[in-house]
Amino acid sequence: WYSLWQRGSLVVITCGFYLQKLLFPFRLCYFSNLSVPVNWLAVVQSSYFWTGSLWIIACAISLKLSRRLAFALGWIGVTLFPVLNIILLPTLARENFLYLPSVGFCLFLCLLMHSLANEVQYSRRRVLGATVTASILLGILYSGATIQRNTSYRDPVTFLESTLKNMTPVPAHLREDVCYFEGVKNLHLTYTNLGKLYKEQGQWDKSAQAFENALRFTPSYFSPHYKSTVKVALGGIYTQTGRLDEAVTLLLEARPEAPKPSEADNLLGIIAIKLSEKEKAEAYFIRALLENKDYAPAHHNLGILYMESDRSQSGIRELKEAARLNPHYRKTLAQYGITPYDE
């Protein structure tokens, strides 16, 4: 996708991104919004590029002036080397890659304070006092940022909601541009995972909204599986909340490219039952099992359909198979007064 100059400038930009996070650890976010520069103007306008360039210059100067300083700056570079996108990474940047480089940054601060104390001999006590004061202030600042960040890790939902607050959404007109794939991909993943978590908690409206947002951040250059997976999940939410027509439309669109077509067919069968279309429901459940004979929900729903249609023998067989594949469905057998071992 990218030319040599884009790849080279991205390395410097990535380095600048990490250096800025070290200097200003605010608005921390698990995902980054780095983008591959589209032209030289984008490179020149990037503060990350200039930060990375200044670090390279500082490294070159420090080699002549101070080996200790060169070691501190070099430590940052060496420990960042594997994640600078010299070989393009699936995830361009993440804040948790900064654990090892932060050691070099702390060493750099210590050397800087020590150098200041030695240079200003006539007011050494004042410099020492200022150094201690600065150290205390930095400690308070970073401790506060750490405590605040840890509150985002209380549970998965809080973590993802915090992630969304700190991410800058990619504008709609740029989402089909592959240079912005990092931000688009990260927003897609965040909204998708948040939709799943809301679904587990029974927050149907929030789940639907999250999946709808995930679709907005699913560009055409993504694998079709991404969009179809979200559509099947959203179809399930619409089914749960009574938006049946919208659910059918989504599921029929998603099924041809769905990684697991049996899930889409099972949901279509459930909708058909809700619409009193039992023959169509049976066809959907059977098609789901042709796709995946071990898909327990389809066995379970087909069994219930048979039991309510006076086809008890077929119903018992399907319900037993569902219970064998997933013990959770044994309670349905109990409701009909059947044990898994009945002939």
mmCIF file with all atom_site columns, N, CA and C in Angstrom, residues 106-121 123-140 142:
data_model
loop_
_atom_site.group_PDB
_atom_site.id
_atom_site.type_symbol
_atom_site.label_atom_id
_atom_site.label_alt_id
_atom_site.label_comp_id
_atom_site.label_asym_id
_atom_site.label_entity_id
_atom_site.label_seq_id
_atom_site.pdbx_PDB_ins_code
_atom_site.Cartn_x
_atom_site.Cartn_y
_atom_site.Cartn_z
_atom_site.occupancy
_atom_site.B_iso_or_equiv
_atom_site.pdbx_formal_charge
_atom_site.auth_seq_id
_atom_site.auth_comp_id
_atom_site.auth_asym_id
_atom_site.auth_atom_id
_atom_site.pdbx_PDB_model_num
ATOM 1   N N  . CYS A 1 106 ? 13.503 7.830  32.534 1.00 0.00 ? 106 CYS A N  1
ATOM 2   C CA . CYS A 1 106 ? 13.794 8.165  33.940 1.00 0.00 ? 106 CYS A CA 1
ATOM 3   C C  . CYS A 1 106 ? 15.290 8.427  34.140 1.00 0.00 ? 106 CYS A C  1
ATOM 4   N N  . LEU A 1 107 ? 16.118 7.618  33.477 1.00 0.00 ? 107 LEU A N  1
ATOM 5   C CA . LEU A 1 107 ? 17.563 7.819  33.560 1.00 0.00 ? 107 LEU A CA 1
ATOM 6   C C  . LEU A 1 107 ? 17.944 9.169  32.954 1.00 0.00 ? 107 LEU A C  1
ATOM 7   N N  . PHE A 1 108 ? 17.309 9.529  31.843 1.00 0.00 ? 108 PHE A N  1
ATOM 8   C CA . PHE A 1 108 ? 17.554 10.822 31.204 1.00 0.00 ? 108 PHE A CA 1
ATOM 9   C C  . PHE A 1 108 ? 17.222 11.975 32.152 1.00 0.00 ? 108 PHE A C  1
ATOM 10  N N  . LEU A 1 109 ? 16.092 11.891 32.857 1.00 0.00 ? 109 LEU A N  1
ATOM 11  C CA . LEU A 1 109 ? 15.713 12.946 33.805 1.00 0.00 ? 109 LEU A CA 1
ATOM 12  C C  . LEU A 1 109 ? 16.729 13.053 34.940 1.00 0.00 ? 109 LEU A C  1
ATOM 13  N N  . CYS A 1 110 ? 17.178 11.903 35.441 1.00 0.00 ? 110 CYS A N  1
ATOM 14  C CA . CYS A 1 110 ? 18.169 11.918 36.530 1.00 0.00 ? 110 CYS A CA 1
ATOM 15  C C  . CYS A 1 110 ? 19.466 12.576 36.075 1.00 0.00 ? 110 CYS A C  1
ATOM 16  N N  . LEU A 1 111 ? 19.935 12.225 34.891 1.00 0.00 ? 111 LEU A N  1
ATOM 17  C CA . LEU A 1 111 ? 21.171 12.804 34.373 1.00 0.00 ? 111 LEU A CA 1
ATOM 18  C C  . LEU A 1 111 ? 21.025 14.303 34.144 1.00 0.00 ? 111 LEU A C  1
ATOM 19  N N  . LEU A 1 112 ? 19.852 14.711 33.684 1.00 0.00 ? 112 LEU A N  1
ATOM 20  C CA . LEU A 1 112 ? 19.603 16.131 33.440 1.00 0.00 ? 112 LEU A CA 1
ATOM 21  C C  . LEU A 1 112 ? 19.661 16.920 34.747 1.00 0.00 ? 112 LEU A C  1
ATOM 22  N N  . MET A 1 113 ? 19.008 16.403 35.783 1.00 0.00 ? 113 MET A N  1
ATOM 23  C CA . MET A 1 113 ? 19.017 17.086 37.089 1.00 0.00 ? 113 MET A CA 1
ATOM 24  C C  . MET A 1 113 ? 20.428 17.105 37.685 1.00 0.00 ? 113 MET A C  1
ATOM 25  N N  . HIS A 1 114 ? 21.142 15.994 37.549 1.00 0.00 ? 114 HIS A N  1
ATOM 26  C CA . HIS A 1 114 ? 22.502 15.909 38.064 1.00 0.00 ? 114 HIS A CA 1
ATOM 27  C C  . HIS A 1 114 ? 23.410 16.901 37.344 1.00 0.00 ? 114 HIS A C  1
ATOM 28  N N  . SER A 1 115 ? 23.236 17.016 36.054 1.00 0.00 ? 115 SER A N  1
ATOM 29  C CA . SER A 1 115 ? 24.051 17.941 35.265 1.00 0.00 ? 115 SER A CA 1
ATOM 30  C C  . SER A 1 115 ? 23.792 19.381 35.674 1.00 0.00 ? 115 SER A C  1
ATOM 31  N N  . LEU A 1 116 ? 22.520 19.712 35.897 1.00 0.00 ? 116 LEU A N  1
ATOM 32  C CA . LEU A 1 116 ? 22.185 21.068 36.319 1.00 0.00 ? 116 LEU A CA 1
ATOM 33  C C  . LEU A 1 116 ? 22.808 21.389 37.676 1.00 0.00 ? 116 LEU A C  1
ATOM 34  N N  . ALA A 1 117 ? 22.753 20.420 38.580 1.00 0.00 ? 117 ALA A N  1
ATOM 35  C CA . ALA A 1 117 ? 23.313 20.632 39.922 1.00 0.00 ? 117 ALA A CA 1
ATOM 36  C C  . ALA A 1 117 ? 24.816 20.854 39.876 1.00 0.00 ? 117 ALA A C  1
ATOM 37  N N  . ASN A 1 118 ? 25.530 20.189 38.971 1.00 0.00 ? 118 ASN A N  1
ATOM 38  C CA . ASN A 1 118 ? 26.974 20.333 38.859 1.00 0.00 ? 118 ASN A CA 1
ATOM 39  C C  . ASN A 1 118 ? 27.392 21.618 38.144 1.00 0.00 ? 118 ASN A C  1
ATOM 40  N N  . GLU A 1 119 ? 26.579 22.012 37.175 1.00 0.00 ? 119 GLU A N  1
ATOM 41  C CA . GLU A 1 119 ? 26.923 23.183 36.382 1.00 0.00 ? 119 GLU A CA 1
ATOM 42  C C  . GLU A 1 119 ? 26.776 24.473 37.180 1.00 0.00 ? 119 GLU A C  1
ATOM 43  N N  . VAL A 1 120 ? 25.738 24.559 38.010 1.00 0.00 ? 120 VAL A N  1
ATOM 44  C CA . VAL A 1 120 ? 25.459 25.802 38.745 1.00 0.00 ? 120 VAL A CA 1
ATOM 45  C C  . VAL A 1 120 ? 26.032 25.664 40.151 1.00 0.00 ? 120 VAL A C  1
ATOM 46  N N  . GLN A 1 121 ? 27.339 25.789 40.295 1.00 0.00 ? 121 GLN A N  1
ATOM 47  C CA . GLN A 1 121 ? 28.005 25.549 41.563 1.00 0.00 ? 121 GLN A CA 1
ATOM 48  C C  . GLN A 1 121 ? 27.666 26.609 42.613 1.00 0.00 ? 121 GLN A C  1
ATOM 49  N N  . SER A 1 123 ? 25.065 28.164 43.379 1.00 0.00 ? 123 SER A N  1
ATOM 50  C CA . SER A 1 123 ? 23.767 28.051 44.058 1.00 0.00 ? 123 SER A CA 1
ATOM 51  C C  . SER A 1 123 ? 23.335 26.591 44.097 1.00 0.00 ? 123 SER A C  1
ATOM 52  N N  . ARG A 1 124 ? 24.281 25.746 44.499 1.00 0.00 ? 124 ARG A N  1
ATOM 53  C CA . ARG A 1 124 ? 24.034 24.314 44.441 1.00 0.00 ? 124 ARG A CA 1
ATOM 54  C C  . ARG A 1 124 ? 22.867 23.902 45.328 1.00 0.00 ? 124 ARG A C  1
ATOM 55  N N  . ARG A 1 125 ? 22.775 24.543 46.485 1.00 0.00 ? 125 ARG A N  1
ATOM 56  C CA . ARG A 1 125 ? 21.664 24.190 47.375 1.00 0.00 ? 125 ARG A CA 1
ATOM 57  C C  . ARG A 1 125 ? 20.323 24.523 46.749 1.00 0.00 ? 125 ARG A C  1
ATOM 58  N N  . ARG A 1 126 ? 20.291 25.685 46.090 1.00 0.00 ? 126 ARG A N  1
ATOM 59  C CA . ARG A 1 126 ? 19.042 26.064 45.439 1.00 0.00 ? 126 ARG A CA 1
ATOM 60  C C  . ARG A 1 126 ? 18.682 25.089 44.307 1.00 0.00 ? 126 ARG A C  1
ATOM 61  N N  . VAL A 1 127 ? 19.714 24.738 43.550 1.00 0.00 ? 127 VAL A N  1
ATOM 62  C CA . VAL A 1 127 ? 19.466 23.791 42.462 1.00 0.00 ? 127 VAL A CA 1
ATOM 63  C C  . VAL A 1 127 ? 19.007 22.448 43.019 1.00 0.00 ? 127 VAL A C  1
ATOM 64  N N  . LEU A 1 128 ? 19.650 22.009 44.114 1.00 0.00 ? 128 LEU A N  1
ATOM 65  C CA . LEU A 1 128 ? 19.261 20.751 44.736 1.00 0.00 ? 128 LEU A CA 1
ATOM 66  C C  . LEU A 1 128 ? 17.821 20.824 45.239 1.00 0.00 ? 128 LEU A C  1
ATOM 67  N N  . GLY A 1 129 ? 17.470 21.961 45.868 1.00 0.00 ? 129 GLY A N  1
ATOM 68  C CA . GLY A 1 129 ? 16.097 22.124 46.338 1.00 0.00 ? 129 GLY A CA 1
ATOM 69  C C  . GLY A 1 129 ? 15.103 22.131 45.199 1.00 0.00 ? 129 GLY A C  1
ATOM 70  N N  . ALA A 1 130 ? 15.479 22.830 44.102 1.00 0.00 ? 130 ALA A N  1
ATOM 71  C CA . ALA A 1 130 ? 14.594 22.867 42.933 1.00 0.00 ? 130 ALA A CA 1
ATOM 72  C C  . ALA A 1 130 ? 14.454 21.474 42.326 1.00 0.00 ? 130 ALA A C  1
ATOM 73  N N  . THR A 1 131 ? 15.560 20.712 42.325 1.00 0.00 ? 131 THR A N  1
ATOM 74  C CA . THR A 1 131 ? 15.531 19.355 41.774 1.00 0.00 ? 131 THR A CA 1
ATOM 75  C C  . THR A 1 131 ? 14.612 18.458 42.590 1.00 0.00 ? 131 THR A C  1
ATOM 76  N N  . VAL A 1 132 ? 14.758 18.545 43.925 1.00 0.00 ? 132 VAL A N  1
ATOM 77  C CA . VAL A 1 132 ? 13.894 17.735 44.798 1.00 0.00 ? 132 VAL A CA 1
ATOM 78  C C  . VAL A 1 132 ? 12.428 18.120 44.619 1.00 0.00 ? 132 VAL A C  1
ATOM 79  N N  . THR A 1 133 ? 12.181 19.443 44.545 1.00 0.00 ? 133 THR A N  1
ATOM 80  C CA . THR A 1 133 ? 10.812 19.921 44.352 1.00 0.00 ? 133 THR A CA 1
ATOM 81  C C  . THR A 1 133 ? 10.237 19.418 43.029 1.00 0.00 ? 133 THR A C  1
ATOM 82  N N  . ALA A 1 134 ? 11.057 19.510 41.977 1.00 0.00 ? 134 ALA A N  1
ATOM 83  C CA . ALA A 1 134 ? 10.609 19.033 40.667 1.00 0.00 ? 134 ALA A CA 1
ATOM 84  C C  . ALA A 1 134 ? 10.336 17.534 40.697 1.00 0.00 ? 134 ALA A C  1
ATOM 85  N N  . SER A 1 135 ? 11.203 16.804 41.401 1.00 0.00 ? 135 SER A N  1
ATOM 86  C CA . SER A 1 135 ? 11.012 15.342 41.493 1.00 0.00 ? 135 SER A CA 1
ATOM 87  C C  . SER A 1 135 ? 9.705  15.008 42.209 1.00 0.00 ? 135 SER A C  1
ATOM 88  N N  . ILE A 1 136 ? 9.423  15.742 43.293 1.00 0.00 ? 136 ILE A N  1
ATOM 89  C CA . ILE A 1 136 ? 8.184  15.506 44.037 1.00 0.00 ? 136 ILE A CA 1
ATOM 90  C C  . ILE A 1 136 ? 6.970  15.835 43.175 1.00 0.00 ? 136 ILE A C  1
ATOM 91  N N  . LEU A 1 137 ? 7.044  16.952 42.464 1.00 0.00 ? 137 LEU A N  1
ATOM 92  C CA . LEU A 1 137 ? 5.930  17.344 41.601 1.00 0.00 ? 137 LEU A CA 1
ATOM 93  C C  . LEU A 1 137 ? 5.709  16.320 40.491 1.00 0.00 ? 137 LEU A C  1
ATOM 94  N N  . LEU A 1 138 ? 6.807  15.845 39.892 1.00 0.00 ? 138 LEU A N  1
ATOM 95  C CA . LEU A 1 138 ? 6.688  14.814 38.854 1.00 0.00 ? 138 LEU A CA 1
ATOM 96  C C  . LEU A 1 138 ? 6.094  13.531 39.429 1.00 0.00 ? 138 LEU A C  1
ATOM 97  N N  . GLY A 1 139 ? 6.546  13.175 40.631 1.00 0.00 ? 139 GLY A N  1
ATOM 98  C CA . GLY A 1 139 ? 6.014  11.975 41.271 1.00 0.00 ? 139 GLY A CA 1
ATOM 99  C C  . GLY A 1 139 ? 4.525  12.075 41.511 1.00 0.00 ? 139 GLY A C  1
ATOM 100 N N  . ILE A 1 140 ? 4.086  13.244 42.000 1.00 0.00 ? 140 ILE A N  1
ATOM 101 C CA . ILE A 1 140 ? 2.654  13.456 42.235 1.00 0.00 ? 140 ILE A CA 1
ATOM 102 C C  . ILE A 1 140 ? 1.879  13.404 40.924 1.00 0.00 ? 140 ILE A C  1
ATOM 103 N N  . TYR A 1 142 ? 2.717  11.954 37.988 1.00 0.00 ? 142 TYR A N  1
ATOM 104 C CA . TYR A 1 142 ? 2.648  10.619 37.386 1.00 0.00 ? 142 TYR A CA 1
ATOM 105 C C  . TYR A 1 142 ? 1.842  9.654  38.243 1.00 0.00 ? 142 TYR A C  1
#
